[in-house]
Amino acid sequence: MKVLLIGSGGREHALAWKIAQSPLLDTLYAAPGNPGIADHATLVSLNVEDHAAVISFSKEKAIDFVIVGPEAPLVAGLADDLRDAGIATFGPSKAAAQLEGSKGFTKDLCARYDIPTGAYQRFKEAEPAKAYVREQGAPIVIKADGLAAGKGVTVAMTEAEALSAIDDCFDGAFGAAGAEVVVEAFLDGEEASFFCLSDGKTALALATAQDHKRVGDGDTGPNTGGMGAYSPAPVMTPDMVERTMKEIIEPTIHGMAKDGHPFSGVFFAGLMITEKGPELIEYNVRFGDPECQVLMMRLKSDLLPILYATATGTLDKVTAEWIDDTALTVVLASKGYPATYEKNTPIVSIPQANDGAKVFHAGTALKDGQLVATGGRVLNVTATGKTTSEAQRRAYDLLSKVEWDNGFCRKDIGWLAIAREQG
């Protein structure tokens, strides 16, 4: 099978690494890819915003299957255009990708189909949003409606912080994504990420993970795209997984189909496990980043036929098997992230992968033969272990061998699960 993978981040490096292990694979191309992905795929300098160019390349190379990694091309309708051109594609339609592309769309869907989530209101102007915040009080959550690279959400612990977040959105801090704002109730509990494939009719539960959104140790500081993750998440007991499928995923699949935009791809449900059970914080319509890295380390099955079955409506014919070990990833980010940071700082050395441990590239590039950091989140240092404690120790051991002066990381990834292990 000839496969084209769209994307250039840590998530796509993990997908490329896993796909490259498939006996079904003939050739793997990645557009635009990154230096880590280049170890597993032929990089192609395609502009993925130019859908005609992606289709033309796919036809020229007789691509059998396109896998779209990031959310932006899905929200822009790349999967629709590829499918219209007769190319099997993993990823939801533009209409279905609204689940991530518009927070308000998702909240309205939850209201229509009785999916448990926080109470909310949508606003197109600052003053009514502020009046609602004053009426509700803090803590409260402010979300830019559109795509904001994981940074458009403020969990405001004070009223002043909430009002400031509303101003940020309407003053253009998140561009067009902040033209509408969703204000929703603060949910108290433990966060978890749940992944599930759907071909529009069948659902295949994957695995659970827990992300670390805040930039600082002890979950302090501003939200980021994610500073680390581990899988499985102990808070997601078998009972909680069953309830999530029944109360959240299945009604979503049913509701999306009923509303005329059946969902084909991966549901990434951001959950809050509250006293009442699982409640939906938000949906993403692609694999998480950095959650994908830990999922791929734990997936025992061949990924390629599972994704292909999702794309071709035959998900009922496949299963996914997982290793019991915990996988844990630590994000090495550029100093200053998630605010401003220096770009093109040299990365001198990255340790080689060893048994159950690997460094995935996220924001890297080659400049004049030198590996440099080009993004906020740059490397994902990932390891497995029999326990979360062991996986954490192995990941940080590997991280200590990375030579990059401008990097920083959290030192406590996995702390909640480790606290559970230690009783």
Coordinates of C-alpha atoms in Angstrom, one line a residue:
M1 CA 0.0 0.0 0.0
K2 CA 1.3 3.5 -0.9
V3 CA 0.4 5.9 1.9
L4 CA 0.6 9.7 2.2
L5 CA 0.7 11.2 5.7
I6 CA -0.2 14.8 6.1
G7 CA 1.4 16.8 8.9
S8 CA 4.7 17.7 10.5
G9 CA 4.4 17.4 14.3
G10 CA 5.2 14.9 17.1
R11 CA 1.8 13.2 16.5
E12 CA 2.7 12.6 12.8
H13 CA 6.2 11.4 13.8
A14 CA 4.5 8.8 16.1
L15 CA 2.1 7.8 13.3
A16 CA 4.9 7.5 10.7
W17 CA 7.0 5.4 13.1
K18 CA 4.0 3.0 13.7
I19 CA 2.8 2.9 10.0
A20 CA 6.4 2.1 8.8
Q21 CA 6.2 -1.1 10.8
S22 CA 3.3 -2.4 8.8
P23 CA 3.9 -5.4 6.5
L24 CA 1.1 -3.9 4.3
L25 CA 3.2 -0.8 3.6
D26 CA 4.9 -0.3 0.3
T27 CA 5.9 3.3 0.3
L28 CA 5.3 6.1 2.9
Y29 CA 5.3 9.7 2.0
A30 CA 4.9 12.6 4.4
A31 CA 4.0 16.2 3.6
P32 CA 5.6 18.3 4.9
G33 CA 7.0 16.0 7.6
N34 CA 10.0 16.8 9.8
P35 CA 13.6 15.5 10.3
G36 CA 12.4 12.7 12.6
I37 CA 9.7 11.6 10.2
A38 CA 12.4 11.4 7.5
D39 CA 13.7 8.3 9.2
H40 CA 10.5 6.5 8.2
A41 CA 9.1 8.3 5.2
T42 CA 10.0 10.2 2.0
L43 CA 9.4 13.9 2.7
V44 CA 7.4 15.9 0.2
S45 CA 7.3 19.7 0.1
L46 CA 3.6 20.0 -0.6
N47 CA 1.5 22.9 0.5
V48 CA -1.3 21.0 2.2
E49 CA -3.5 24.1 2.0
D50 CA -3.5 23.6 -1.8
H51 CA -5.9 20.7 -2.0
A52 CA -5.5 20.4 -5.8
A53 CA -1.7 20.0 -5.3
V54 CA -2.3 17.2 -2.7
I55 CA -4.7 15.4 -5.1
S56 CA -2.4 15.8 -8.1
F57 CA 0.6 14.4 -6.1
S58 CA -1.6 11.5 -4.8
K59 CA -2.6 10.6 -8.4
E60 CA 0.9 10.9 -9.8
K61 CA 2.3 8.6 -7.1
A62 CA -0.7 6.2 -7.2
I63 CA -1.3 6.8 -3.5
D64 CA -3.8 4.2 -2.1
F65 CA -4.5 5.9 1.2
V66 CA -4.1 9.4 2.7
I67 CA -3.9 9.9 6.5
V68 CA -4.6 13.5 7.6
G69 CA -2.8 14.1 11.0
P70 CA -3.6 17.7 12.1
E71 CA -6.9 19.4 12.6
A72 CA -6.5 22.5 10.4
P73 CA -6.6 20.6 7.0
L74 CA -9.6 18.6 8.2
V75 CA -11.5 21.7 9.2
A76 CA -10.6 23.2 5.8
G77 CA -12.2 20.1 4.0
L78 CA -9.1 18.3 2.7
A79 CA -10.5 14.9 3.5
D80 CA -13.7 15.7 1.4
D81 CA -11.7 16.9 -1.6
L82 CA -9.5 13.8 -1.5
R83 CA -12.5 11.5 -1.2
D84 CA -14.3 13.3 -4.0
A85 CA -11.2 12.5 -6.1
G86 CA -11.6 8.8 -5.4
I87 CA -8.7 8.6 -2.8
A88 CA -9.3 6.6 0.4
T89 CA -8.7 9.1 3.3
F90 CA -8.6 8.8 7.1
G91 CA -10.1 11.9 8.7
P92 CA -13.6 13.4 9.0
S93 CA -15.4 15.6 6.5
K94 CA -15.4 19.4 6.9
A95 CA -18.9 19.3 8.3
A96 CA -18.0 16.6 10.9
A97 CA -14.7 18.4 11.7
Q98 CA -16.8 21.2 13.2
L99 CA -16.7 19.1 16.4
E100 CA -13.2 20.6 16.8
G101 CA -13.5 23.6 14.5
S102 CA -16.3 25.2 16.6
K103 CA -16.7 24.8 20.3
G104 CA -20.2 26.2 20.1
F105 CA -21.2 23.6 17.5
T106 CA -20.1 20.8 19.9
K107 CA -21.9 22.3 22.8
D108 CA -25.1 22.7 20.8
L109 CA -24.8 19.0 19.7
C110 CA -24.4 18.0 23.3
A111 CA -27.6 19.9 24.2
R112 CA -29.5 18.3 21.4
Y113 CA -28.5 14.8 22.2
D114 CA -28.3 14.9 26.0
I115 CA -24.5 14.4 26.1
P116 CA -23.2 15.3 29.6
T117 CA -21.1 18.5 29.5
G118 CA -20.9 21.8 31.4
A119 CA -23.7 24.4 31.0
Y120 CA -22.7 27.1 28.5
Q121 CA -23.6 30.2 26.5
R122 CA -22.3 31.5 23.2
F123 CA -21.4 35.1 22.6
K124 CA -20.4 37.3 19.6
E125 CA -19.7 40.4 21.6
A126 CA -17.7 41.1 24.8
E127 CA -20.2 42.9 27.0
P128 CA -22.9 40.3 27.1
A129 CA -20.2 37.6 27.7
K130 CA -18.9 39.7 30.6
A131 CA -22.3 40.2 32.0
Y132 CA -22.9 36.4 31.9
V133 CA -19.5 35.9 33.8
R134 CA -20.5 38.4 36.5
E135 CA -23.8 36.7 36.9
Q136 CA -22.3 33.2 37.1
G137 CA -19.1 34.0 39.1
A138 CA -15.8 32.2 39.0
P139 CA -14.3 29.7 38.5
I140 CA -15.5 29.7 34.9
V141 CA -14.1 28.6 31.5
I142 CA -13.6 31.0 28.6
K143 CA -13.1 29.4 25.1
A144 CA -12.3 30.9 21.7
D145 CA -14.8 29.2 19.5
G146 CA -12.4 28.2 16.7
L147 CA -9.0 26.6 16.3
A148 CA -6.4 28.2 18.4
A149 CA -3.6 25.6 18.5
G150 CA -4.6 24.4 21.9
K151 CA -4.2 27.8 23.5
G152 CA -7.7 29.4 23.2
V153 CA -9.0 28.1 26.5
T154 CA -8.8 29.9 29.8
V155 CA -9.8 28.2 33.1
A156 CA -10.4 31.4 35.0
M157 CA -10.2 31.0 38.8
T158 CA -11.2 34.7 39.3
E159 CA -13.8 36.9 37.7
A160 CA -11.0 39.4 36.7
E161 CA -9.1 36.6 34.9
A162 CA -12.3 35.6 33.0
L163 CA -13.1 39.2 31.9
S164 CA -9.5 39.6 30.7
A165 CA -9.7 36.3 28.7
I166 CA -12.9 37.6 27.0
D167 CA -11.0 40.8 26.0
D168 CA -8.1 38.7 24.7
C169 CA -10.5 36.8 22.4
F170 CA -12.4 39.8 21.1
D171 CA -9.2 41.8 20.7
G172 CA -7.8 39.3 18.3
A173 CA -5.3 37.3 20.4
F174 CA -6.5 34.1 18.7
G175 CA -7.3 35.7 15.3
A176 CA -10.6 34.6 13.7
A177 CA -10.9 31.8 16.2
G178 CA -11.9 34.4 18.9
A179 CA -14.7 36.0 16.8
E180 CA -17.1 34.0 18.9
V181 CA -16.6 33.0 22.6
V182 CA -18.1 30.1 24.5
V183 CA -18.4 30.7 28.3
E184 CA -19.0 27.5 30.2
A185 CA -19.3 26.1 33.7
F186 CA -16.2 25.0 35.5
L187 CA -16.2 21.2 35.9
D188 CA -14.5 19.9 39.0
G189 CA -12.8 16.5 38.8
E190 CA -9.9 14.8 37.1
E191 CA -9.2 15.2 33.4
A192 CA -8.7 12.3 31.0
S193 CA -8.4 11.8 27.3
F194 CA -10.3 9.0 25.6
F195 CA -9.7 7.9 22.0
C196 CA -12.2 6.0 19.8
L197 CA -12.4 5.3 16.1
S198 CA -15.6 5.6 14.1
D199 CA -16.5 4.8 10.5
G200 CA -19.8 6.6 10.8
K201 CA -21.7 3.5 12.2
T202 CA -19.2 1.3 14.1
A203 CA -17.2 2.5 17.1
L204 CA -13.8 1.0 18.1
A205 CA -12.6 2.1 21.5
L206 CA -8.8 2.7 21.6
A207 CA -7.0 3.7 24.8
T208 CA -7.1 6.3 27.5
A209 CA -4.4 8.9 28.4
Q210 CA -3.9 11.9 30.6
D211 CA -2.4 15.1 29.3
H212 CA -0.6 17.8 31.3
K213 CA -1.9 21.1 29.9
R214 CA -0.3 23.6 32.2
V215 CA 3.2 24.8 31.5
G216 CA 4.6 24.4 35.1
D217 CA 5.1 21.7 37.6
G218 CA 2.1 20.9 39.8
D219 CA -0.2 22.0 37.0
T220 CA 0.6 25.7 37.4
G221 CA 0.9 28.5 34.8
P222 CA -0.8 29.1 31.5
N223 CA -2.4 26.4 29.3
T224 CA -0.3 24.9 26.5
G225 CA -0.8 22.4 23.7
G226 CA 0.3 19.8 26.2
M227 CA 3.6 19.4 28.2
G228 CA 3.5 15.6 28.5
A229 CA 1.1 12.6 28.7
Y230 CA 0.8 9.0 29.8
S231 CA -1.3 6.0 28.9
P232 CA -3.4 4.4 30.3
A233 CA -5.1 6.8 32.7
P234 CA -5.9 5.0 35.9
V235 CA -9.0 7.3 36.5
M236 CA -10.5 5.7 33.4
T237 CA -11.6 2.4 35.0
P238 CA -13.4 -0.2 32.8
D239 CA -16.7 1.1 34.2
M240 CA -15.8 4.7 33.3
V241 CA -14.8 3.6 29.7
E242 CA -18.1 1.8 29.3
R243 CA -20.0 4.9 30.5
T244 CA -18.0 7.2 28.2
M245 CA -18.9 5.0 25.2
K246 CA -22.6 4.8 26.2
E247 CA -23.2 8.3 27.4
I248 CA -20.8 10.4 25.2
I249 CA -19.4 8.6 22.1
E250 CA -22.4 6.6 20.9
P251 CA -24.9 9.5 21.2
T252 CA -22.3 11.6 19.3
I253 CA -22.0 9.1 16.5
H254 CA -25.8 8.8 16.3
G255 CA -26.4 12.6 16.5
M256 CA -23.8 13.4 13.9
A257 CA -25.3 10.9 11.5
K258 CA -28.9 12.1 12.2
D259 CA -27.8 15.7 11.6
G260 CA -26.4 14.8 8.2
H261 CA -22.7 14.7 8.8
P262 CA -21.7 11.2 9.8
F263 CA -18.3 11.0 11.5
S264 CA -15.4 9.0 10.1
G265 CA -12.1 9.2 11.9
V266 CA -10.8 9.4 15.4
F267 CA -12.8 11.0 18.3
F268 CA -10.4 12.4 20.9
A269 CA -12.7 13.2 23.8
G270 CA -11.4 15.5 26.5
L271 CA -13.2 14.4 29.6
M272 CA -13.7 15.6 33.1
I273 CA -14.4 12.7 35.5
T274 CA -16.7 14.4 38.0
E275 CA -18.8 13.0 40.9
K276 CA -21.5 12.4 38.4
G277 CA -19.3 10.5 36.0
P278 CA -17.7 11.4 32.7
E279 CA -18.5 14.8 31.2
L280 CA -17.3 16.1 27.9
I281 CA -15.0 19.1 28.0
E282 CA -14.3 19.2 24.2
Y283 CA -13.9 17.0 21.2
N284 CA -10.9 16.9 18.9
V285 CA -11.1 15.2 15.6
R286 CA -7.6 13.9 15.3
F287 CA -5.1 12.0 17.5
G288 CA -3.9 14.1 20.4
D289 CA -0.4 15.6 20.6
P290 CA 1.4 14.4 22.8
E291 CA -1.2 11.7 23.5
C292 CA -0.7 10.0 20.1
Q293 CA 3.0 9.3 21.0
V294 CA 2.0 7.2 24.1
L295 CA -0.8 5.5 22.3
M296 CA 1.5 4.4 19.4
M297 CA 4.1 3.1 21.9
R298 CA 1.4 0.9 23.5
L299 CA -0.4 -0.3 20.4
K300 CA 0.4 -3.9 19.7
S301 CA -1.7 -4.2 16.5
D302 CA -0.8 -3.1 13.1
L303 CA -2.1 0.5 12.8
L304 CA -2.4 0.7 9.0
P305 CA -5.3 -1.8 8.5
I306 CA -7.2 -0.2 11.5
L307 CA -7.0 3.3 10.0
Y308 CA -7.9 1.9 6.5
A309 CA -10.9 0.1 7.9
T310 CA -12.0 3.3 9.5
A311 CA -11.7 5.2 6.2
T312 CA -13.5 2.5 4.2
G313 CA -16.5 1.7 6.5
T314 CA -15.2 -1.7 7.6
L315 CA -14.3 -1.0 11.2
D316 CA -16.4 -3.9 12.4
K317 CA -13.8 -6.2 10.8
V318 CA -10.8 -5.1 12.9
T319 CA -9.7 -5.0 16.5
A320 CA -6.9 -3.2 18.4
E321 CA -4.6 -4.9 21.0
W322 CA -2.6 -3.0 23.5
I323 CA 0.5 -3.8 25.7
D324 CA -0.2 -3.6 29.4
D325 CA 2.8 -1.4 30.1
T326 CA 2.4 2.3 30.8
A327 CA 3.9 4.7 28.2
L328 CA 4.9 8.2 29.2
T329 CA 6.1 11.2 27.1
V330 CA 7.8 14.4 28.3
V331 CA 7.6 17.4 26.0
L332 CA 10.9 19.4 25.6
A333 CA 9.8 22.9 24.7
S334 CA 11.6 26.1 23.8
K335 CA 12.3 28.4 26.7
G336 CA 9.6 31.1 26.9
Y337 CA 6.8 28.8 25.5
P338 CA 3.8 29.2 25.5
A339 CA 4.7 32.9 25.1
T340 CA 7.5 34.2 22.8
Y341 CA 10.5 32.0 22.3
E342 CA 13.7 32.0 20.2
K343 CA 13.6 30.0 17.0
N344 CA 16.3 28.1 15.2
T345 CA 18.3 27.3 18.3
P346 CA 20.7 24.3 17.6
I347 CA 20.0 20.8 18.9
V348 CA 23.4 19.2 19.2
S349 CA 22.4 15.6 19.9
I350 CA 19.4 13.4 20.3
P351 CA 19.8 9.9 21.9
Q352 CA 19.0 6.8 19.7
A353 CA 15.8 4.9 20.4
N354 CA 16.2 1.8 22.6
D355 CA 13.9 -0.9 23.7
G356 CA 10.6 0.8 24.5
A357 CA 12.0 4.4 24.5
K358 CA 12.1 6.9 21.7
V359 CA 12.4 10.6 21.0
F360 CA 9.7 11.9 18.6
H361 CA 10.4 15.2 16.7
A362 CA 7.7 17.9 16.9
G363 CA 9.1 21.3 16.1
T364 CA 12.4 20.6 14.4
A365 CA 14.0 21.4 11.0
L366 CA 17.4 21.0 9.3
K367 CA 19.1 24.3 8.5
D368 CA 22.4 24.0 6.6
G369 CA 22.8 20.4 7.9
Q370 CA 22.2 21.5 11.6
L371 CA 19.1 20.2 13.5
V372 CA 17.3 23.2 15.0
A373 CA 14.3 23.9 17.1
T374 CA 11.6 25.7 15.1
G375 CA 8.5 25.3 17.4
G376 CA 7.3 25.9 20.9
R377 CA 7.0 22.2 21.6
V378 CA 10.1 20.6 20.0
L379 CA 10.8 17.0 21.2
N380 CA 8.7 14.3 22.8
V381 CA 10.8 12.0 24.9
T382 CA 8.8 8.8 25.3
A383 CA 9.3 5.5 27.2
T384 CA 7.4 2.5 28.5
G385 CA 7.5 0.7 31.8
K386 CA 5.7 -1.8 33.9
T387 CA 4.4 1.1 36.1
T388 CA 4.0 4.8 35.5
S389 CA 7.0 5.3 37.9
E390 CA 9.2 3.1 35.8
A391 CA 8.1 4.7 32.5
Q392 CA 8.7 8.2 34.1
R393 CA 12.2 7.3 35.2
R394 CA 13.1 5.8 31.8
A395 CA 11.7 8.9 30.0
Y396 CA 13.6 11.4 32.1
D397 CA 16.8 9.2 31.8
L398 CA 16.5 9.4 28.1
L399 CA 15.8 13.2 28.2
S400 CA 19.0 13.8 30.2
K401 CA 20.9 12.7 27.1
V402 CA 19.4 15.3 24.8
E403 CA 21.8 18.1 24.1
W404 CA 19.9 21.3 23.5
D405 CA 20.6 24.4 25.6
N406 CA 17.3 26.2 24.9
G407 CA 15.0 23.4 26.0
F408 CA 12.9 23.1 29.2
C409 CA 10.4 20.6 30.5
R410 CA 8.1 19.8 33.4
K411 CA 9.7 17.5 35.9
D412 CA 6.5 15.8 37.1
I413 CA 4.8 14.2 34.2
G414 CA 2.6 11.3 35.4
W415 CA 2.4 12.7 39.0
L416 CA -1.3 11.8 39.5
A417 CA -0.8 8.2 38.5
I418 CA 2.4 7.8 40.5
A419 CA 0.6 9.2 43.6
R420 CA -2.0 6.5 43.1
E421 CA 0.7 3.8 42.7
Q422 CA 2.3 4.9 45.9
G423 CA -1.0 4.8 47.7

